[in-house]
Tab-separated table of C-alpha atoms and ligand atoms in Angstrom:
chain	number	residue	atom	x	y	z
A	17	UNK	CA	115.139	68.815	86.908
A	18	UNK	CA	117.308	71.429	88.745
A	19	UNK	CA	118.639	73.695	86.182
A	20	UNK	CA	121.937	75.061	85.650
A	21	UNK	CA	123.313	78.549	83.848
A	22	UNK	CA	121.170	80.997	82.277
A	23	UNK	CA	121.118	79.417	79.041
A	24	UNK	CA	118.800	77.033	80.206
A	25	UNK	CA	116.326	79.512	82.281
A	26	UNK	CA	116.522	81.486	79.407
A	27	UNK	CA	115.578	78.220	77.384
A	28	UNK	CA	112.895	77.456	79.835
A	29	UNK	CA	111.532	80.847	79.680
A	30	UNK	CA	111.560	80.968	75.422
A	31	UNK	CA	109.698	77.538	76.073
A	32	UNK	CA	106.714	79.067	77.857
A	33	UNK	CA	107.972	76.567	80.392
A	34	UNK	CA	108.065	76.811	84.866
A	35	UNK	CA	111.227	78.366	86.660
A	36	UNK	CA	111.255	76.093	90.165
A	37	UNK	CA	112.295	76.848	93.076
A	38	UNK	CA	115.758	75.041	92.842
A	39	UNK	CA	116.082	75.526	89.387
A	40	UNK	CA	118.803	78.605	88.310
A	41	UNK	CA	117.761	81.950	88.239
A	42	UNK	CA	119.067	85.330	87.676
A	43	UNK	CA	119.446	87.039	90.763
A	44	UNK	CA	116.796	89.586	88.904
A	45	UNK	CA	114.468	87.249	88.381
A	46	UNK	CA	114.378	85.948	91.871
A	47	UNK	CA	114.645	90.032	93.446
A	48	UNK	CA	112.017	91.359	91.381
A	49	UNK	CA	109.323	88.209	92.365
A	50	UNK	CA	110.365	88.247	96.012
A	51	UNK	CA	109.196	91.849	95.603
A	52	UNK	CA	106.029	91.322	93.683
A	53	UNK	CA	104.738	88.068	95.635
A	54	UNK	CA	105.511	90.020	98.788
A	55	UNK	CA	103.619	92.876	97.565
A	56	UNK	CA	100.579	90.513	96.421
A	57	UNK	CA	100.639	88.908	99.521
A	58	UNK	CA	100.256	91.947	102.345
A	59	UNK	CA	97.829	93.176	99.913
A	60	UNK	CA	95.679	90.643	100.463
A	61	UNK	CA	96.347	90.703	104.286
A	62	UNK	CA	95.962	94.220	104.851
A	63	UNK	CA	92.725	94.000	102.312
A	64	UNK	CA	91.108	92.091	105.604
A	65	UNK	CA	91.064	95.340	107.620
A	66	UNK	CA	88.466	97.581	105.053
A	67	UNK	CA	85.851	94.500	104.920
A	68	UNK	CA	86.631	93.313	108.365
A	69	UNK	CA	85.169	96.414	109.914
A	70	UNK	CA	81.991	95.444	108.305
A	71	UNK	CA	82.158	92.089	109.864
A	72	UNK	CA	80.179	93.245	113.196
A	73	UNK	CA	77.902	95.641	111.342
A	74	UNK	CA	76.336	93.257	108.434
A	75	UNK	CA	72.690	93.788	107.755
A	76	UNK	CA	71.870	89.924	107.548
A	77	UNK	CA	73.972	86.566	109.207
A	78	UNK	CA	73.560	85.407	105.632
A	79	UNK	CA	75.596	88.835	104.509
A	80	UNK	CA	77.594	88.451	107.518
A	81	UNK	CA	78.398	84.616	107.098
A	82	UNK	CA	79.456	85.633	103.291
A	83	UNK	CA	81.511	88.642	104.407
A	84	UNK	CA	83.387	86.335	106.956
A	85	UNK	CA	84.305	83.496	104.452
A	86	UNK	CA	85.843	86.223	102.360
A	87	UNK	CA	88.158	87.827	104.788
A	88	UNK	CA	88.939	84.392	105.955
A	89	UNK	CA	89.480	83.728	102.135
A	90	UNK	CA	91.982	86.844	101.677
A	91	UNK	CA	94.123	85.286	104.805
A	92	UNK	CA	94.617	82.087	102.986
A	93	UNK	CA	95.287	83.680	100.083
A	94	UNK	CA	98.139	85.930	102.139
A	95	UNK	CA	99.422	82.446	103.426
A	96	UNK	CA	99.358	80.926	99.904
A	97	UNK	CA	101.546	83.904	98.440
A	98	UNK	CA	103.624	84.178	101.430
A	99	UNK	CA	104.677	80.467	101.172
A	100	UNK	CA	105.532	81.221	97.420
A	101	UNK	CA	107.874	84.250	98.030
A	102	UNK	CA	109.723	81.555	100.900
A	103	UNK	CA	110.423	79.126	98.106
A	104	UNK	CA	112.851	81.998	96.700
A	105	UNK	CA	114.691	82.195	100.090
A	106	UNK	CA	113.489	84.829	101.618
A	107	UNK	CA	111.738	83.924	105.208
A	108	UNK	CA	108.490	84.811	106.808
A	109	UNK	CA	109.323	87.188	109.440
A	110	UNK	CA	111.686	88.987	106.982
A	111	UNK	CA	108.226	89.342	105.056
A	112	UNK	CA	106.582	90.223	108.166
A	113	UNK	CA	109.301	92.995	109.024
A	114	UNK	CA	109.364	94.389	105.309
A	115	UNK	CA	105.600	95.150	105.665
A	116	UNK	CA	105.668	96.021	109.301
A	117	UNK	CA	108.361	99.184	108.725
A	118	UNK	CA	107.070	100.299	105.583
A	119	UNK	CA	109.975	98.563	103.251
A	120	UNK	CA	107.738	96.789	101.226
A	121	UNK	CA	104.081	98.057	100.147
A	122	UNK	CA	100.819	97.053	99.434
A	123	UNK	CA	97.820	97.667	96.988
A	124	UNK	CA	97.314	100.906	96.600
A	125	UNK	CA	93.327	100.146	96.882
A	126	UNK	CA	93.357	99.283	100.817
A	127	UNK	CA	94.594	102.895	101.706
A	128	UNK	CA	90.373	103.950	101.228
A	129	UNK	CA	87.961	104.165	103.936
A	130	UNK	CA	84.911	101.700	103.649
A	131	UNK	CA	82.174	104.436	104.495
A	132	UNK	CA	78.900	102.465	104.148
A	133	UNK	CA	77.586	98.390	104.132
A	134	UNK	CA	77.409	99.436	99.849
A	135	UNK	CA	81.059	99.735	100.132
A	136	UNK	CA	81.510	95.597	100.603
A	137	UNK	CA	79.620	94.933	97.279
A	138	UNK	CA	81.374	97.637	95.398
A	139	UNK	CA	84.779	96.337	96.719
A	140	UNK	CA	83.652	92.703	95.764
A	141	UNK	CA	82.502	93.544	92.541
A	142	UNK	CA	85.471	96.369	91.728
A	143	UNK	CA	88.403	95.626	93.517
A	144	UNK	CA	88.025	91.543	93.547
A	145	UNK	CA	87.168	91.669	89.951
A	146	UNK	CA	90.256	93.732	89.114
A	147	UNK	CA	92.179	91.554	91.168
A	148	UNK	CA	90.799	88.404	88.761
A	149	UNK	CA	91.415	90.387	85.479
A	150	UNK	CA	95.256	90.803	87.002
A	151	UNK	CA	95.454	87.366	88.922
A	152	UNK	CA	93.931	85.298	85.567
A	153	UNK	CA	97.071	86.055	83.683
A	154	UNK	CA	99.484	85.483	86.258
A	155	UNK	CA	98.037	81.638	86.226
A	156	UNK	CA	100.569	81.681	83.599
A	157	UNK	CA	103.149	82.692	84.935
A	158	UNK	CA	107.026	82.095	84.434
A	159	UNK	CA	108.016	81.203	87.839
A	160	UNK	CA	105.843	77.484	88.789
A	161	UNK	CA	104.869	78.674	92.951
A	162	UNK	CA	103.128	81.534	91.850
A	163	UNK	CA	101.526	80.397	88.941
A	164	UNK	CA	99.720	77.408	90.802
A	165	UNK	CA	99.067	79.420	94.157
A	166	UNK	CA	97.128	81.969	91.539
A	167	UNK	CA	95.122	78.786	90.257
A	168	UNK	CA	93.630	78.506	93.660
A	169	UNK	CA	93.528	81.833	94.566
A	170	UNK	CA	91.940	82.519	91.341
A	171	UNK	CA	88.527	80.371	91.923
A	172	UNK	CA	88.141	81.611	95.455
A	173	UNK	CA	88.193	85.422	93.824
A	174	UNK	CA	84.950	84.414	91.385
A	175	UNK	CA	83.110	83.672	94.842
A	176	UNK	CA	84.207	87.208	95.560
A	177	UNK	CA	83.693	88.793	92.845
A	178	UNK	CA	79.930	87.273	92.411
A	179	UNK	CA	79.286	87.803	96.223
A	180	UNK	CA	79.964	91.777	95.963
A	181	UNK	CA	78.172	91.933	92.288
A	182	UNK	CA	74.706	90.272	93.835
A	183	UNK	CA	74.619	92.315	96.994
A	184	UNK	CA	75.091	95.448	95.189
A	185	UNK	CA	72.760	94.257	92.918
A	186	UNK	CA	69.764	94.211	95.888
A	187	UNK	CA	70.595	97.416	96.922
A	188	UNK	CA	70.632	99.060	93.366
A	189	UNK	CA	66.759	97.455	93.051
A	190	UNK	CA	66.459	98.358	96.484
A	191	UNK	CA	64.498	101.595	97.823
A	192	UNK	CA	65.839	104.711	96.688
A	193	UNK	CA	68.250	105.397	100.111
A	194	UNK	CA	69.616	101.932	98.968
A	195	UNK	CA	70.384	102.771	95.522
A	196	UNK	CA	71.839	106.255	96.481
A	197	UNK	CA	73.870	103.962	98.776
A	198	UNK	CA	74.871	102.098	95.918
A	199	UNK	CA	75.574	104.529	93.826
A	200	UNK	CA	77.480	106.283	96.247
A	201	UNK	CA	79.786	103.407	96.933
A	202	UNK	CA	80.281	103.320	93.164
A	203	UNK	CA	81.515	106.945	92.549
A	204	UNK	CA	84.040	106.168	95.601
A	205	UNK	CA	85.588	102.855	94.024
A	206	UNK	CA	85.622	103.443	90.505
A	207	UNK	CA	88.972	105.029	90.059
A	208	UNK	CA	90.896	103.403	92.852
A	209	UNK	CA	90.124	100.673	91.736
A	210	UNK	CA	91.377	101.369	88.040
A	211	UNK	CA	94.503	102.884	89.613
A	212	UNK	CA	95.430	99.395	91.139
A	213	UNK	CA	96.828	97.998	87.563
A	214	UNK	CA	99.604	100.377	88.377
A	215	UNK	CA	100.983	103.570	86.735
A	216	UNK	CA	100.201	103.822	82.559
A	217	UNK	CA	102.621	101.369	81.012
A	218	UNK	CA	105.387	104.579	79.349
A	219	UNK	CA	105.590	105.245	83.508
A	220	UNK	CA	105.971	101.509	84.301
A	221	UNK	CA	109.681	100.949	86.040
A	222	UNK	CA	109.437	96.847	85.831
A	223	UNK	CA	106.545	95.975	82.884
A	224	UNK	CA	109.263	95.342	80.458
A	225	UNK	CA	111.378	93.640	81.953
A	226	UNK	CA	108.595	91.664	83.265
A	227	UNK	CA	107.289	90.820	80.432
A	228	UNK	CA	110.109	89.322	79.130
A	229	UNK	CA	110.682	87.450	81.872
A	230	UNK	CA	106.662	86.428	81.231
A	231	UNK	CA	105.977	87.038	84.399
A	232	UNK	CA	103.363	89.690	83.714
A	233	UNK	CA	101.447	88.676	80.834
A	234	UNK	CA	99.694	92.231	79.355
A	235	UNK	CA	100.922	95.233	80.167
A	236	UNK	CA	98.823	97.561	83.159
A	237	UNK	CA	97.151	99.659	80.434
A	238	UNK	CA	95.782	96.464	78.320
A	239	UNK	CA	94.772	95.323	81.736
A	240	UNK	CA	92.879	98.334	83.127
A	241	UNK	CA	91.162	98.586	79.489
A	242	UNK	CA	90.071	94.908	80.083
A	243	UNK	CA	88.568	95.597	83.366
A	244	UNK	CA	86.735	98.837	81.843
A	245	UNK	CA	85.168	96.561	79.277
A	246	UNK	CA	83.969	94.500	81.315
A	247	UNK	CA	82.583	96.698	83.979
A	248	UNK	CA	80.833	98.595	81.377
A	249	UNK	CA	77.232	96.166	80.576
A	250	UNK	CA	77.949	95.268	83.973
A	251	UNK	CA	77.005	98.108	85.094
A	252	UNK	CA	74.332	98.658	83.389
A	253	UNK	CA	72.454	95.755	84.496
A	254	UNK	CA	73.238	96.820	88.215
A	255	UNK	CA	71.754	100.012	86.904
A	256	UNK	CA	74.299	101.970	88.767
A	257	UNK	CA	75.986	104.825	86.425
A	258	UNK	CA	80.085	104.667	86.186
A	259	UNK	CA	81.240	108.565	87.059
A	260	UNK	CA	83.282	109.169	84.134
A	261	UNK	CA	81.539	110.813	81.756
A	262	UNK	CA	83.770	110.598	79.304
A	263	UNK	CA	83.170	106.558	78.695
A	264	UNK	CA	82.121	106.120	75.072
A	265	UNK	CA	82.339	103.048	73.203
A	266	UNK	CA	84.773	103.752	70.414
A	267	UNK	CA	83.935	101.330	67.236
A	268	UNK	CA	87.458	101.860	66.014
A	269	UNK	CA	89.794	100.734	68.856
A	270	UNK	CA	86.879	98.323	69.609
A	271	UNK	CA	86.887	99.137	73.229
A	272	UNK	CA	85.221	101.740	76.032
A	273	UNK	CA	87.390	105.239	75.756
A	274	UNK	CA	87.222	106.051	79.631
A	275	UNK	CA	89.149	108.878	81.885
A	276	UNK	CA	92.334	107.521	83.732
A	277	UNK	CA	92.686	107.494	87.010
A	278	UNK	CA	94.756	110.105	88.996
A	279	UNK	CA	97.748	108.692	88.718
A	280	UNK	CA	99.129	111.482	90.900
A	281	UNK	CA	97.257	110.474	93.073
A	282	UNK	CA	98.473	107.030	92.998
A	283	UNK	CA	101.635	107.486	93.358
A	284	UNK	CA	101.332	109.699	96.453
A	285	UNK	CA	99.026	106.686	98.109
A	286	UNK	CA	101.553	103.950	96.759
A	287	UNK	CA	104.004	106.628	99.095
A	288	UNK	CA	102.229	105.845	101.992
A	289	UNK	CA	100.018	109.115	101.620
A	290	UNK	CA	96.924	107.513	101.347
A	291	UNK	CA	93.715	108.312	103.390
A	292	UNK	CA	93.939	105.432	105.292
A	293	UNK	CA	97.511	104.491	104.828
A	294	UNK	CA	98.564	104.932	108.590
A	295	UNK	CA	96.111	103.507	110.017
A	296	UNK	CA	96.115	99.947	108.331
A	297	UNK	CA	99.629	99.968	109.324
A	298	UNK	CA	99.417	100.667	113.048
A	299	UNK	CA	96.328	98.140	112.807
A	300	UNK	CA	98.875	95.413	111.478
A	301	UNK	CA	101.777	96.240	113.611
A	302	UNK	CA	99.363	95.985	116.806
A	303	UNK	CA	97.854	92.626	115.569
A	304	UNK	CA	101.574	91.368	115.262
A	305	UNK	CA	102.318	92.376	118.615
A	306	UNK	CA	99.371	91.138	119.704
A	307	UNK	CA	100.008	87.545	118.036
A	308	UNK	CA	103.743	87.644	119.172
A	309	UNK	CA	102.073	85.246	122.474
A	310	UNK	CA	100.641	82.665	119.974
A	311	UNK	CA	104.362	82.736	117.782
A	312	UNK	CA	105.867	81.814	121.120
A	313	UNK	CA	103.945	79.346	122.505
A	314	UNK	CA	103.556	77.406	118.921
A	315	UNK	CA	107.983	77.717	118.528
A	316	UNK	CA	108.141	76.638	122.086
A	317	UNK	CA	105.637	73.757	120.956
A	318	UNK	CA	107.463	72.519	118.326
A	319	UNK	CA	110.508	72.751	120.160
A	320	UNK	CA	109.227	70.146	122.580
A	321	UNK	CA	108.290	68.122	120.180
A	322	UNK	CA	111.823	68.017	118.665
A	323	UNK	CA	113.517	67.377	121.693
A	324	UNK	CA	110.688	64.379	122.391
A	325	UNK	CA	111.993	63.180	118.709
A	326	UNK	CA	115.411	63.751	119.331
A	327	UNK	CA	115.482	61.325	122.899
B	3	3HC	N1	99.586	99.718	94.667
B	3	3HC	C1	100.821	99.818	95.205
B	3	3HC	N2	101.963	99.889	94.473
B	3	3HC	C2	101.820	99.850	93.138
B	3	3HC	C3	100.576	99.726	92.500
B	3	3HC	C4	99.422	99.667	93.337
B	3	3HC	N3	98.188	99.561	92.828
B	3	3HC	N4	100.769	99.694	91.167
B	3	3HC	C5	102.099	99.815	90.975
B	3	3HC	N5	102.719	99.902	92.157
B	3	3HC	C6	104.158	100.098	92.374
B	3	3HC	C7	104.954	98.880	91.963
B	3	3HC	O1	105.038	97.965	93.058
B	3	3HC	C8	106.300	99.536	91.630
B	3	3HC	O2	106.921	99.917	92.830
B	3	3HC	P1	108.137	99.069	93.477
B	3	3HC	O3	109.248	99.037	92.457
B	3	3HC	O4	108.500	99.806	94.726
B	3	3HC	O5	107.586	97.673	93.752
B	3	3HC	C9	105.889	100.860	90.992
B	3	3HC	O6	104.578	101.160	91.484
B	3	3HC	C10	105.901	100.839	89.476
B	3	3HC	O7	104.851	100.024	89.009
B	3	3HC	P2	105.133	98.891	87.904
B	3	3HC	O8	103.984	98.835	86.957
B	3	3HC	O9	106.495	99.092	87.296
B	3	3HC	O10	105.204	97.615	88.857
B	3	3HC	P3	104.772	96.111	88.520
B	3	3HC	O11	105.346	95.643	87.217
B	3	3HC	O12	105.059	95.342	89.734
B	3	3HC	O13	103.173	96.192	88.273
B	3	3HC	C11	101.277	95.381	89.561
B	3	3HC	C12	102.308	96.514	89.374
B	3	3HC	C13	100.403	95.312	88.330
B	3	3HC	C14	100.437	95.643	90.822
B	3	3HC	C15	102.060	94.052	89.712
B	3	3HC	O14	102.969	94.191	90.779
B	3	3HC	C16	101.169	92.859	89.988
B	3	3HC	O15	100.531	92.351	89.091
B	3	3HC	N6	101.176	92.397	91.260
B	3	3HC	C17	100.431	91.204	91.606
B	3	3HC	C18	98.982	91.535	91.843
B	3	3HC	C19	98.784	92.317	93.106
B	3	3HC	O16	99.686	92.644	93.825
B	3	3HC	N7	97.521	92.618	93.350
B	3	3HC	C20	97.164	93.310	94.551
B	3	3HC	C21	95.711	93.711	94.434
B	3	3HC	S1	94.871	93.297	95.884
B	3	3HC	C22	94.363	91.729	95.672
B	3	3HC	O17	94.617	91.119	94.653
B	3	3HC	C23	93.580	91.111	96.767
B	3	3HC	C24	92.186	90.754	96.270
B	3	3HC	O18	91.662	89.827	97.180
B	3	3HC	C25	91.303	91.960	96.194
């Protein structure tokens, strides 16, 4: 069903129906998901680098074993979202170059240091469960590649999520060095990890236009109030304390009142200020030189293989 004019997309769009890939688009539409299926996808490469370096330094080959799947998890999801942002015509080493220089960005949340073994359960339960309060939505949406790659990547993000939550969880019952470790982890994650829904919604450059397009489903403040609700008993059974002490149930609104983020502070990490921010760059511009042996030996692969075909 390839679709012609923007009457139809627009028609397809009212109908709470997919865009596919050869299907008309406005150029928009196809810029501004190129952009945020780029994003989403060196986010979750670049996320391998802050749990990887935990990797070698596990406490358990159970923890380590779990800790391995996951990073190998967050490649596959990188693939995944890569492949989507191709079926718009853009290609993978343009991908590759727009993260490499700087062009394009990724999660603000990845520019932190992972400073203890506590950090890899708050990360799983923090950052992968924001990631599955934003990623649930977009299971809806508007444009068909991305909505079924966030299916998948969706279910593989529970794991995460529940893998963080139960090792923290140990170490909060744990002896008190493990629960200050624990706790400590906690005060470090808590507001990066609301500042990844993105700037409040009056500062948000594509939400409307997004929205219409039903490509983002709730806004990033409806979001990051989700993910405080949640977090909230969640907490509590970890016994670990939130550091905001401003976060008060509020009977009226019928959600947690809570302190934002610094969104400041976002903005100058989403610049490429962040404490880390260099670093996982150079890291991922030395594993792509590094891998440029294994790009040439699998192209010069396949070109054998065509000219085999081709005799
Ligand atoms: N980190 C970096 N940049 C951010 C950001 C963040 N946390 N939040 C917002 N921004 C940027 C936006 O990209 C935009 O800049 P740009 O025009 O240069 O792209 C600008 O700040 C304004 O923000 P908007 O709210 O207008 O932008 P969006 O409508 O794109 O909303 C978003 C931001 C909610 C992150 C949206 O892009 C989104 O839902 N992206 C898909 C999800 C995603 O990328 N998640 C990454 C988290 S990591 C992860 O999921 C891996 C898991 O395994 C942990």
């Amino acid at each position: 069903r390839a679709l012609d004019g923007e009457a139809s997309f627009d028609a397809v769009i009212a109908a709470d129906q997919k865009i596919e890939p050869r299907d008309a688009m406005p150029d928009a539409y196809r810029a501004g998901l190129i952009r945020q299926i780029a994003q989403h996808a060196h986010s979750e490469i670049i996320g391998m680098q802050p749990e990887g370096n935990w990797i070698s330094r596990a406490p358990s080959l159970r923890r380590k074993a779990i800790l391995l799947a996951k990073v190998q998890d967050e490649a596959g999801h990188g693939l995944y979202l890569y492949a989507a942002a191709e079926t718009l015509g853009v290609s993978r080493a343009e991908l590759d170059t727009a993260l490499l220089t700087g062009k394009q960005k990724y999660s603000s949340i990845f520019n932190y240091p992972t400073l203890s073994w506590a950090d890899m359960g708050a990360i799983g339960w923090l950052v992968d469960g924001a990631a599955i309060v934003n990623q649930v939505p977009l299971c809806r949406c508007s444009y068909g590649p991305y909505a079924r790659a966030m299916i998948r990547v969706c279910k593989e993000e529970s794991f995460h999520q529940r893998q963080g939550y139960q090792s923290l969880y140990v170490l909060a019952q744990g002896t008190p060095e493990q629960r200050a470790m624990a706790q400590d982890a906690v005060d470090r994650w808590w507001y990066p990890s609301l500042a990844m829904f993105g700037p409040p919604d009056a500062d948000s450059t594509h939400s409307a236009q997004s929205m219409a397009w039903k490509v983002k489903r709730f806004s990033n403040d409806e979001l990051r109030q989700r993910f405080v609700d949640m977090c909230v008993p969640q907490a509590e059974i970890l016994g670990v304390t939130l550091p905001d002490p401003n976060l008060t149930w509020n009977e009226l609104r019928g959600h947690y009142d809570y302190t934002s983020p610094d969104f400041d502070e976002l903005m100058r990490v989403v610049k490429g200020d962040g404490p880390c921010s260099r670093q996982r760059l150079a890291h991922r511009n030395r594993a792509h030189e590094d891998g440029a042996w294994v790009r040439e030996a699998a192209a010069a692969y396949a070109a054998k293989k065509n000219r085999k075909v081709m005799a």
